[in-house]
PDB file of C-alpha atoms and ligand atoms in Angstrom:
ATOM      1  CA  MET A   1     143.069 182.248 131.313  1.00  0.00           C
ATOM      2  CA  ARG A   2     139.479 184.792 130.494  1.00  0.00           C
ATOM      3  CA  ILE A   3     139.360 185.128 126.321  1.00  0.00           C
ATOM      4  CA  ASP A   4     136.596 187.693 124.962  1.00  0.00           C
ATOM      5  CA  LEU A   5     136.516 187.294 121.176  1.00  0.00           C
ATOM      6  CA  HIS A   6     133.929 189.751 120.298  1.00  0.00           C
ATOM      7  CA  THR A   7     133.848 193.538 120.927  1.00  0.00           C
ATOM      8  CA  HIS A   8     133.881 196.657 119.034  1.00  0.00           C
ATOM      9  CA  SER A   9     134.512 200.309 118.924  1.00  0.00           C
ATOM     10  CA  THR A  10     133.882 203.427 117.648  1.00  0.00           C
ATOM     11  CA  VAL A  11     135.431 202.701 114.743  1.00  0.00           C
ATOM     12  CA  SER A  12     131.343 200.910 113.743  1.00  0.00           C
ATOM     13  CA  ASP A  13     129.063 200.996 116.895  1.00  0.00           C
ATOM     14  CA  GLY A  14     130.487 200.653 119.804  1.00  0.00           C
ATOM     15  CA  ARG A  15     131.170 203.275 122.734  1.00  0.00           C
ATOM     16  CA  GLY A  16     134.435 203.841 123.654  1.00  0.00           C
ATOM     17  CA  ALA A  17     137.798 203.771 121.469  1.00  0.00           C
ATOM     18  CA  PRO A  18     139.660 200.863 120.787  1.00  0.00           C
ATOM     19  CA  ALA A  19     142.427 201.444 123.719  1.00  0.00           C
ATOM     20  CA  GLN A  20     138.972 202.166 126.014  1.00  0.00           C
ATOM     21  CA  VAL A  21     137.734 198.731 125.215  1.00  0.00           C
ATOM     22  CA  MET A  22     141.599 197.952 125.913  1.00  0.00           C
ATOM     23  CA  ARG A  23     141.776 199.261 128.768  1.00  0.00           C
ATOM     24  CA  GLU A  24     138.439 198.270 129.640  1.00  0.00           C
ATOM     25  CA  ALA A  25     139.060 194.327 129.037  1.00  0.00           C
ATOM     26  CA  ALA A  26     142.084 194.448 131.756  1.00  0.00           C
ATOM     27  CA  GLU A  27     139.838 196.160 133.942  1.00  0.00           C
ATOM     28  CA  ALA A  28     137.851 193.080 133.622  1.00  0.00           C
ATOM     29  CA  GLY A  29     139.922 190.669 134.185  1.00  0.00           C
ATOM     30  CA  LEU A  30     140.414 189.264 130.343  1.00  0.00           C
ATOM     31  CA  ASP A  31     143.260 187.609 129.496  1.00  0.00           C
ATOM     32  CA  ILE A  32     142.803 187.539 125.403  1.00  0.00           C
ATOM     33  CA  VAL A  33     140.927 190.252 123.677  1.00  0.00           C
ATOM     34  CA  ALA A  34     139.735 190.455 120.207  1.00  0.00           C
ATOM     35  CA  LEU A  35     138.144 193.581 118.830  1.00  0.00           C
ATOM     36  CA  THR A  36     135.547 192.741 116.115  1.00  0.00           C
ATOM     37  CA  ASP A  37     134.473 195.289 114.204  1.00  0.00           C
ATOM     38  CA  HIS A  38     131.452 195.133 111.851  1.00  0.00           C
ATOM     39  CA  ASP A  39     133.447 195.827 108.480  1.00  0.00           C
ATOM     40  CA  SER A  40     136.785 197.410 109.394  1.00  0.00           C
ATOM     41  CA  THR A  41     140.202 196.612 110.905  1.00  0.00           C
ATOM     42  CA  ASP A  42     140.634 200.554 111.541  1.00  0.00           C
ATOM     43  CA  GLY A  43     140.600 199.566 115.481  1.00  0.00           C
ATOM     44  CA  TRP A  44     143.942 197.478 114.834  1.00  0.00           C
ATOM     45  CA  GLU A  45     146.563 198.912 115.285  1.00  0.00           C
ATOM     46  CA  GLU A  46     145.484 201.322 118.728  1.00  0.00           C
ATOM     47  CA  ALA A  47     143.861 198.337 120.329  1.00  0.00           C
ATOM     48  CA  ALA A  48     147.281 196.593 119.552  1.00  0.00           C
ATOM     49  CA  ALA A  49     149.494 199.032 120.951  1.00  0.00           C
ATOM     50  CA  GLU A  50     147.145 199.572 123.761  1.00  0.00           C
ATOM     51  CA  ALA A  51     146.051 195.787 124.655  1.00  0.00           C
ATOM     52  CA  ASP A  52     150.029 195.583 124.673  1.00  0.00           C
ATOM     53  CA  ARG A  53     150.745 198.463 126.926  1.00  0.00           C
ATOM     54  CA  LEU A  54     148.906 196.673 129.300  1.00  0.00           C
ATOM     55  CA  GLY A  55     149.911 193.310 129.070  1.00  0.00           C
ATOM     56  CA  LEU A  56     146.493 191.775 126.739  1.00  0.00           C
ATOM     57  CA  GLY A  57     146.922 189.482 124.730  1.00  0.00           C
ATOM     58  CA  PHE A  58     145.151 191.178 121.094  1.00  0.00           C
ATOM     59  CA  VAL A  59     143.532 189.462 118.572  1.00  0.00           C
ATOM     60  CA  PRO A  60     143.028 191.550 115.031  1.00  0.00           C
ATOM     61  CA  GLY A  61     139.127 190.680 114.025  1.00  0.00           C
ATOM     62  CA  ILE A  62     136.642 191.631 111.927  1.00  0.00           C
ATOM     63  CA  GLU A  63     132.833 191.058 112.386  1.00  0.00           C
ATOM     64  CA  VAL A  64     132.246 190.168 108.368  1.00  0.00           C
ATOM     65  CA  SER A  65     128.732 191.353 107.147  1.00  0.00           C
ATOM     66  CA  ALA A  66     127.532 188.585 104.552  1.00  0.00           C
ATOM     67  CA  LYS A  67     124.358 186.772 103.687  1.00  0.00           C
ATOM     68  CA  ASP A  68     122.691 183.534 102.607  1.00  0.00           C
ATOM     69  CA  ARG A  69     120.001 184.413 100.279  1.00  0.00           C
ATOM     70  CA  TRP A  70     118.426 187.158 102.475  1.00  0.00           C
ATOM     71  CA  VAL A  71     119.585 186.304 105.793  1.00  0.00           C
ATOM     72  CA  SER A  72     121.593 188.572 107.357  1.00  0.00           C
ATOM     73  CA  ILE A  73     124.986 186.897 108.810  1.00  0.00           C
ATOM     74  CA  HIS A  74     127.761 188.464 110.613  1.00  0.00           C
ATOM     75  CA  MET A  75     131.508 186.460 110.216  1.00  0.00           C
ATOM     76  CA  LEU A  76     133.818 186.845 112.313  1.00  0.00           C
ATOM     77  CA  ALA A  77     137.213 186.819 110.994  1.00  0.00           C
ATOM     78  CA  TYR A  78     140.126 186.398 112.997  1.00  0.00           C
ATOM     79  CA  TRP A  79     143.952 187.596 112.069  1.00  0.00           C
ATOM     80  CA  PRO A  80     143.235 188.507 108.742  1.00  0.00           C
ATOM     81  CA  ARG A  81     145.853 189.856 106.736  1.00  0.00           C
ATOM     82  CA  GLY A  82     144.154 193.536 106.488  1.00  0.00           C
ATOM     83  CA  ASP A  83     146.346 194.088 103.917  1.00  0.00           C
ATOM     84  CA  ASP A  84     144.503 191.534 101.945  1.00  0.00           C
ATOM     85  CA  ALA A  85     143.056 193.380  98.563  1.00  0.00           C
ATOM     86  CA  ALA A  86     139.854 190.915  98.204  1.00  0.00           C
ATOM     87  CA  LEU A  87     138.713 191.136 101.798  1.00  0.00           C
ATOM     88  CA  ALA A  88     139.642 195.013 101.844  1.00  0.00           C
ATOM     89  CA  GLU A  89     137.324 195.311  98.771  1.00  0.00           C
ATOM     90  CA  ILE A  90     134.562 193.082 100.195  1.00  0.00           C
ATOM     91  CA  LEU A  91     134.988 195.077 103.176  1.00  0.00           C
ATOM     92  CA  ALA A  92     135.076 198.504 101.589  1.00  0.00           C
ATOM     93  CA  ARG A  93     132.066 197.773  99.213  1.00  0.00           C
ATOM     94  CA  THR A  94     130.337 196.720 102.498  1.00  0.00           C
ATOM     95  CA  ARG A  95     131.054 200.226 103.999  1.00  0.00           C
ATOM     96  CA  GLU A  96     129.900 202.408 101.000  1.00  0.00           C
ATOM     97  CA  ALA A  97     127.022 200.750 100.968  1.00  0.00           C
ATOM     98  CA  ARG A  98     126.249 200.888 104.392  1.00  0.00           C
ATOM     99  CA  VAL A  99     126.256 204.463 103.955  1.00  0.00           C
ATOM    100  CA  GLY A 100     123.242 204.722 100.966  1.00  0.00           C
ATOM    101  CA  ARG A 101     121.928 202.479 103.230  1.00  0.00           C
ATOM    102  CA  ALA A 102     121.205 204.477 106.377  1.00  0.00           C
ATOM    103  CA  ARG A 103     120.612 207.620 104.621  1.00  0.00           C
ATOM    104  CA  THR A 104     117.624 205.656 102.810  1.00  0.00           C
ATOM    105  CA  MET A 105     116.290 204.682 106.291  1.00  0.00           C
ATOM    106  CA  VAL A 106     116.770 208.157 107.045  1.00  0.00           C
ATOM    107  CA  GLU A 107     114.885 209.393 104.497  1.00  0.00           C
ATOM    108  CA  ARG A 108     111.769 206.875 105.238  1.00  0.00           C
ATOM    109  CA  ILE A 109     112.155 207.697 108.874  1.00  0.00           C
ATOM    110  CA  ALA A 110     111.619 211.797 108.236  1.00  0.00           C
ATOM    111  CA  VAL A 111     108.681 210.966 106.994  1.00  0.00           C
ATOM    112  CA  ASP A 112     107.173 210.307 110.160  1.00  0.00           C
ATOM    113  CA  TYR A 113     109.837 211.967 112.851  1.00  0.00           C
ATOM    114  CA  ALA A 114     112.227 214.617 112.793  1.00  0.00           C
ATOM    115  CA  LEU A 115     115.540 213.419 111.423  1.00  0.00           C
ATOM    116  CA  GLU A 116     117.875 215.067 109.233  1.00  0.00           C
ATOM    117  CA  TRP A 117     121.284 212.562 107.405  1.00  0.00           C
ATOM    118  CA  GLU A 118     123.780 215.518 109.535  1.00  0.00           C
ATOM    119  CA  ASP A 119     121.738 214.083 113.571  1.00  0.00           C
ATOM    120  CA  VAL A 120     123.204 210.800 112.612  1.00  0.00           C
ATOM    121  CA  VAL A 121     126.758 211.705 111.189  1.00  0.00           C
ATOM    122  CA  ALA A 122     126.997 213.979 114.212  1.00  0.00           C
ATOM    123  CA  ARG A 123     126.703 210.346 116.040  1.00  0.00           C
ATOM    124  CA  SER A 124     129.213 208.225 114.140  1.00  0.00           C
ATOM    125  CA  GLY A 125     131.551 210.461 114.361  1.00  0.00           C
ATOM    126  CA  ASP A 126     134.663 209.343 112.673  1.00  0.00           C
ATOM    127  CA  ALA A 127     133.212 205.464 112.328  1.00  0.00           C
ATOM    128  CA  ALA A 128     134.490 203.567 109.407  1.00  0.00           C
ATOM    129  CA  THR A 129     131.141 201.876 109.356  1.00  0.00           C
ATOM    130  CA  VAL A 130     128.095 203.446 109.684  1.00  0.00           C
ATOM    131  CA  GLY A 131     124.559 201.212 111.157  1.00  0.00           C
ATOM    132  CA  ARG A 132     121.543 201.065 112.405  1.00  0.00           C
ATOM    133  CA  PRO A 133     122.649 201.560 115.986  1.00  0.00           C
ATOM    134  CA  HIS A 134     123.667 205.777 115.037  1.00  0.00           C
ATOM    135  CA  ILE A 135     120.684 205.916 113.328  1.00  0.00           C
ATOM    136  CA  ALA A 136     119.588 204.994 116.738  1.00  0.00           C
ATOM    137  CA  ASP A 137     121.493 207.294 118.717  1.00  0.00           C
ATOM    138  CA  ALA A 138     120.330 210.152 116.631  1.00  0.00           C
ATOM    139  CA  MET A 139     116.950 210.081 117.472  1.00  0.00           C
ATOM    140  CA  VAL A 140     117.360 209.633 121.437  1.00  0.00           C
ATOM    141  CA  ALA A 141     119.296 213.044 120.769  1.00  0.00           C
ATOM    142  CA  ARG A 142     116.936 214.648 119.009  1.00  0.00           C
ATOM    143  CA  GLY A 143     114.820 213.086 121.704  1.00  0.00           C
ATOM    144  CA  HIS A 144     112.277 210.787 120.286  1.00  0.00           C
ATOM    145  CA  PHE A 145     113.094 207.676 122.552  1.00  0.00           C
ATOM    146  CA  ALA A 146     115.029 206.966 125.469  1.00  0.00           C
ATOM    147  CA  SER A 147     117.809 203.861 124.732  1.00  0.00           C
ATOM    148  CA  ARG A 148     118.837 202.359 121.405  1.00  0.00           C
ATOM    149  CA  ASP A 149     117.327 199.091 122.723  1.00  0.00           C
ATOM    150  CA  GLU A 150     113.933 201.475 122.703  1.00  0.00           C
ATOM    151  CA  VAL A 151     114.543 202.458 118.932  1.00  0.00           C
ATOM    152  CA  PHE A 152     115.370 199.209 117.466  1.00  0.00           C
ATOM    153  CA  VAL A 153     112.123 198.077 119.411  1.00  0.00           C
ATOM    154  CA  GLU A 154     110.136 200.558 117.912  1.00  0.00           C
ATOM    155  CA  VAL A 155     111.415 201.951 114.465  1.00  0.00           C
ATOM    156  CA  LEU A 156     114.795 199.987 113.292  1.00  0.00           C
ATOM    157  CA  ALA A 157     113.634 196.913 113.802  1.00  0.00           C
ATOM    158  CA  ASN A 158     114.132 193.916 110.535  1.00  0.00           C
ATOM    159  CA  ARG A 159     110.571 193.800 109.982  1.00  0.00           C
ATOM    160  CA  SER A 160     110.072 197.451 109.514  1.00  0.00           C
ATOM    161  CA  ARG A 161     109.117 199.482 107.138  1.00  0.00           C
ATOM    162  CA  TYR A 162     112.604 201.764 107.454  1.00  0.00           C
ATOM    163  CA  TYR A 163     114.239 199.225 107.515  1.00  0.00           C
ATOM    164  CA  VAL A 164     116.398 198.794 104.180  1.00  0.00           C
ATOM    165  CA  HIS A 165     119.356 196.509 103.140  1.00  0.00           C
ATOM    166  CA  HIS A 166     122.603 196.839 102.186  1.00  0.00           C
ATOM    167  CA  TYR A 167     125.088 194.917  99.642  1.00  0.00           C
ATOM    168  CA  ALA A 168     126.943 191.986 101.487  1.00  0.00           C
ATOM    169  CA  PRO A 169     129.166 189.023 100.381  1.00  0.00           C
ATOM    170  CA  ASP A 170     127.579 186.055  99.990  1.00  0.00           C
ATOM    171  CA  VAL A 171     128.183 183.429 103.066  1.00  0.00           C
ATOM    172  CA  HIS A 172     130.399 181.849 100.928  1.00  0.00           C
ATOM    173  CA  GLU A 173     131.900 183.915  99.935  1.00  0.00           C
ATOM    174  CA  ALA A 174     133.248 185.752 102.715  1.00  0.00           C
ATOM    175  CA  VAL A 175     134.429 182.316 104.248  1.00  0.00           C
ATOM    176  CA  ARG A 176     137.144 181.945 101.716  1.00  0.00           C
ATOM    177  CA  ALA A 177     138.156 185.566 101.162  1.00  0.00           C
ATOM    178  CA  ILE A 178     139.132 184.884 104.496  1.00  0.00           C
ATOM    179  CA  ARG A 179     140.409 181.907 104.293  1.00  0.00           C
ATOM    180  CA  ALA A 180     142.539 183.514 101.365  1.00  0.00           C
ATOM    181  CA  ALA A 181     143.416 186.619 103.450  1.00  0.00           C
ATOM    182  CA  GLY A 182     145.063 184.186 106.078  1.00  0.00           C
ATOM    183  CA  GLY A 183     142.302 184.603 108.686  1.00  0.00           C
ATOM    184  CA  VAL A 184     140.093 181.938 111.267  1.00  0.00           C
ATOM    185  CA  PRO A 185     136.235 182.130 110.212  1.00  0.00           C
ATOM    186  CA  VAL A 186     134.441 181.745 112.888  1.00  0.00           C
ATOM    187  CA  PHE A 187     130.043 182.586 112.728  1.00  0.00           C
ATOM    188  CA  ALA A 188     128.747 185.256 115.204  1.00  0.00           C
ATOM    189  CA  HIS A 189     125.323 184.472 117.012  1.00  0.00           C
ATOM    190  CA  PRO A 190     124.323 182.199 114.675  1.00  0.00           C
ATOM    191  CA  GLY A 191     121.518 181.233 116.689  1.00  0.00           C
ATOM    192  CA  ALA A 192     120.754 185.010 117.544  1.00  0.00           C
ATOM    193  CA  HIS A 193     116.182 184.042 115.714  1.00  0.00           C
ATOM    194  CA  ALA A 194     115.201 187.630 117.867  1.00  0.00           C
ATOM    195  CA  ARG A 195     116.925 189.160 115.588  1.00  0.00           C
ATOM    196  CA  GLY A 196     115.502 188.048 112.343  1.00  0.00           C
ATOM    197  CA  ARG A 197     115.735 184.586 110.331  1.00  0.00           C
ATOM    198  CA  VAL A 198     118.861 182.281 111.054  1.00  0.00           C
ATOM    199  CA  VAL A 199     119.714 179.856 109.081  1.00  0.00           C
ATOM    200  CA  PRO A 200     119.291 175.819 109.096  1.00  0.00           C
ATOM    201  CA  ASP A 201     121.278 173.259 110.065  1.00  0.00           C
ATOM    202  CA  SER A 202     121.856 172.512 106.165  1.00  0.00           C
ATOM    203  CA  VAL A 203     124.125 175.973 105.826  1.00  0.00           C
ATOM    204  CA  ILE A 204     126.111 175.783 108.777  1.00  0.00           C
ATOM    205  CA  ALA A 205     126.895 171.790 107.099  1.00  0.00           C
ATOM    206  CA  SER A 206     127.750 173.235 103.956  1.00  0.00           C
ATOM    207  CA  LEU A 207     129.893 176.287 105.079  1.00  0.00           C
ATOM    208  CA  ALA A 208     131.934 173.733 107.458  1.00  0.00           C
ATOM    209  CA  LYS A 209     133.056 172.192 103.856  1.00  0.00           C
ATOM    210  CA  ALA A 210     133.907 175.975 102.832  1.00  0.00           C
ATOM    211  CA  GLY A 211     136.555 176.701 105.448  1.00  0.00           C
ATOM    212  CA  LEU A 212     134.151 178.002 108.139  1.00  0.00           C
ATOM    213  CA  ALA A 213     136.420 177.231 111.859  1.00  0.00           C
ATOM    214  CA  GLY A 214     133.773 177.870 114.918  1.00  0.00           C
ATOM    215  CA  LEU A 215     130.350 178.532 115.919  1.00  0.00           C
ATOM    216  CA  GLU A 216     129.791 181.361 118.560  1.00  0.00           C
ATOM    217  CA  VAL A 217     127.593 179.160 120.195  1.00  0.00           C
ATOM    218  CA  ASP A 218     127.522 180.888 123.343  1.00  0.00           C
ATOM    219  CA  HIS A 219     126.767 184.639 123.133  1.00  0.00           C
ATOM    220  CA  ARG A 220     123.837 186.209 125.276  1.00  0.00           C
ATOM    221  CA  ASP A 221     121.158 185.673 121.860  1.00  0.00           C
ATOM    222  CA  HIS A 222     120.832 182.793 122.495  1.00  0.00           C
ATOM    223  CA  ASP A 223     118.639 180.251 124.615  1.00  0.00           C
ATOM    224  CA  ALA A 224     118.988 177.776 125.742  1.00  0.00           C
ATOM    225  CA  SER A 225     117.924 175.333 122.907  1.00  0.00           C
ATOM    226  CA  GLN A 226     120.421 177.626 120.648  1.00  0.00           C
ATOM    227  CA  VAL A 227     123.264 176.839 122.481  1.00  0.00           C
ATOM    228  CA  GLU A 228     122.441 172.888 122.478  1.00  0.00           C
ATOM    229  CA  ARG A 229     121.704 172.565 118.699  1.00  0.00           C
ATOM    230  CA  LEU A 230     124.877 174.602 118.275  1.00  0.00           C
ATOM    231  CA  ALA A 231     126.892 172.732 120.152  1.00  0.00           C
ATOM    232  CA  ALA A 232     125.091 170.210 118.596  1.00  0.00           C
ATOM    233  CA  LEU A 233     126.396 171.279 115.116  1.00  0.00           C
ATOM    234  CA  ALA A 234     129.663 172.233 116.385  1.00  0.00           C
ATOM    235  CA  GLY A 235     130.223 168.744 117.121  1.00  0.00           C
ATOM    236  CA  ARG A 236     129.064 166.712 114.273  1.00  0.00           C
ATOM    237  CA  HIS A 237     130.920 169.773 111.828  1.00  0.00           C
ATOM    238  CA  GLY A 238     134.238 169.823 113.908  1.00  0.00           C
ATOM    239  CA  LEU A 239     133.821 173.231 114.247  1.00  0.00           C
ATOM    240  CA  ILE A 240     135.020 174.933 117.556  1.00  0.00           C
ATOM    241  CA  ARG A 241     132.651 176.343 119.495  1.00  0.00           C
ATOM    242  CA  THR A 242     134.121 180.150 121.269  1.00  0.00           C
ATOM    243  CA  GLY A 243     131.880 182.468 123.555  1.00  0.00           C
ATOM    244  CA  SER A 244     132.144 186.383 123.979  1.00  0.00           C
ATOM    245  CA  SER A 245     129.935 189.237 125.118  1.00  0.00           C
ATOM    246  CA  ASP A 246     129.470 191.146 121.793  1.00  0.00           C
ATOM    247  CA  TYR A 247     130.881 194.358 123.574  1.00  0.00           C
ATOM    248  CA  HIS A 248     129.633 197.209 122.742  1.00  0.00           C
ATOM    249  CA  GLY A 249     130.232 199.587 125.767  1.00  0.00           C
ATOM    250  CA  THR A 250     127.526 201.771 126.398  1.00  0.00           C
ATOM    251  CA  GLY A 251     125.322 200.691 123.791  1.00  0.00           C
ATOM    252  CA  LYS A 252     124.043 197.335 124.513  1.00  0.00           C
ATOM    253  CA  PRO A 253     124.174 195.550 128.028  1.00  0.00           C
ATOM    254  CA  ASN A 254     126.283 192.982 126.723  1.00  0.00           C
ATOM    255  CA  ARG A 255     129.524 193.251 129.856  1.00  0.00           C
ATOM    256  CA  LEU A 256     133.413 192.312 128.958  1.00  0.00           C
ATOM    257  CA  GLY A 257     133.279 188.396 129.543  1.00  0.00           C
ATOM    258  CA  GLU A 258     129.579 187.851 129.957  1.00  0.00           C
ATOM    259  CA  ASN A 259     130.606 184.349 127.717  1.00  0.00           C
ATOM    260  CA  LEU A 260     134.006 183.105 127.186  1.00  0.00           C
ATOM    261  CA  THR A 261     136.040 181.021 124.823  1.00  0.00           C
ATOM    262  CA  SER A 262     138.036 177.965 126.722  1.00  0.00           C
ATOM    263  CA  VAL A 263     141.691 178.090 125.716  1.00  0.00           C
ATOM    264  CA  ALA A 264     141.584 174.789 124.553  1.00  0.00           C
ATOM    265  CA  ALA A 265     139.280 176.402 121.793  1.00  0.00           C
ATOM    266  CA  TYR A 266     141.521 179.269 121.452  1.00  0.00           C
ATOM    267  CA  GLU A 267     144.304 176.934 120.918  1.00  0.00           C
ATOM    268  CA  ALA A 268     142.483 175.942 118.117  1.00  0.00           C
ATOM    269  CA  LEU A 269     141.527 178.506 116.571  1.00  0.00           C
ATOM    270  CA  VAL A 270     145.347 179.084 116.904  1.00  0.00           C
ATOM    271  CA  ALA A 271     146.560 176.505 114.889  1.00  0.00           C
ATOM    272  CA  GLN A 272     144.037 177.658 111.939  1.00  0.00           C
ATOM    273  CA  ARG A 273     145.893 180.592 111.685  1.00  0.00           C
ATOM    274  CA  ALA A 274     147.686 181.065 108.255  1.00  0.00           C
TER     275      ALA A 274
HETATM  276  P1  AMP B 301     123.676 197.105 110.815  1.00  0.00           P
HETATM  277  O1  AMP B 301     124.370 196.054 111.112  1.00  0.00           O
HETATM  278  O2  AMP B 301     123.809 198.658 110.750  1.00  0.00           O
HETATM  279  O3  AMP B 301     122.471 196.243 110.831  1.00  0.00           O
HETATM  280  O4  AMP B 301     123.105 197.265 112.175  1.00  0.00           O
HETATM  281  C1  AMP B 301     122.961 196.241 113.059  1.00  0.00           C
HETATM  282  C2  AMP B 301     123.952 196.556 114.744  1.00  0.00           C
HETATM  283  O5  AMP B 301     122.718 197.035 115.279  1.00  0.00           O
HETATM  284  C3  AMP B 301     124.239 194.868 115.603  1.00  0.00           C
HETATM  285  O6  AMP B 301     125.427 195.038 115.192  1.00  0.00           O
HETATM  286  C4  AMP B 301     124.106 195.332 116.429  1.00  0.00           C
HETATM  287  O7  AMP B 301     125.111 195.733 117.602  1.00  0.00           O
HETATM  288  C5  AMP B 301     122.707 196.798 116.846  1.00  0.00           C
HETATM  289  N1  AMP B 301     121.657 196.042 117.375  1.00  0.00           N
HETATM  290  C6  AMP B 301     120.570 195.647 117.412  1.00  0.00           C
HETATM  291  N2  AMP B 301     119.799 195.538 117.397  1.00  0.00           N
HETATM  292  C7  AMP B 301     120.113 196.612 119.191  1.00  0.00           C
HETATM  293  C8  AMP B 301     119.569 196.707 119.900  1.00  0.00           C
HETATM  294  N3  AMP B 301     117.974 196.290 120.811  1.00  0.00           N
HETATM  295  N4  AMP B 301     119.801 197.112 121.094  1.00  0.00           N
HETATM  296  C9  AMP B 301     121.398 197.736 120.239  1.00  0.00           C
HETATM  297  N5  AMP B 301     122.294 197.242 119.618  1.00  0.00           N
HETATM  298  C10 AMP B 301     121.038 196.942 118.513  1.00  0.00           C
HETATM  299 FE1   FE B 302     126.600 196.026 116.280  1.00  0.00          FE
HETATM  300 FE1   FE B 303     126.471 190.579 114.936  1.00  0.00          FE
HETATM  301 ZN1   ZN B 304     129.268 191.807 116.821  1.00  0.00          ZN
END
């Protein structure tokens, strides 16, 4: 069984429509795949229908933006009820804040590069969730850089002077809201220190008490020492160890199925679905 529990579509910052991601997942030989767009459930229906047609197991998910004080955290949520009002409210507030934040970043960038908000709108299309990758795409379209990755290095990094924060719920609040919606929360790439700060062991211990179900241990942004640290933490706190690709289509080098979740881990997640 090949199980990949973290992918993105054009609903957020992936490059393929939800149905396209499902077709690619089937072609990659996956048996079960989760669609986990940032802060939105908009892709679920289309993805579920296509997965059904392909005989592919589908897990509806969200990658919820959250924070611990000033550290940005991504919390995967599997099978939360899409109509849960409290969770929907948090996601809507984040999506809205992301638009204002992206506009401010564009204003700052426009001091040094030819770039307008309309360029970003042209790239984000009908995405529910606007993010830095859309600004990157706009800058590539303008000819300033050759790839998303180059723009992240030169302009969009967390430590860059163009960077602007956006509202996101406290991570403990996010975990509780996901549980209250019947979902299963898994901390996405918790040791990806190249992206910015990572939280210490104490925060993971505290989240485990608040209802965290698992850690995404196997992820390309983790070096060997982080995998070792996180696997040990998962063992110590009874957290489920998952692995995933974090696929963004052509927007990132990540390939579907490059990291996988074991059947035992998957069944442990299913057992916690409320
Ligand atoms: P945001 O959520 O708007 O702060 O943007 C963060 C998103 O940018 C993450 O979800 C990543 O998918 C994406 N990202 C981060 N670094 C890179 C990179 N070097 N190349 C492409 N995408 C990236
Ligand atoms: Fe992303
Ligand atoms: Fe993420
Ligand atoms: Zn992701």
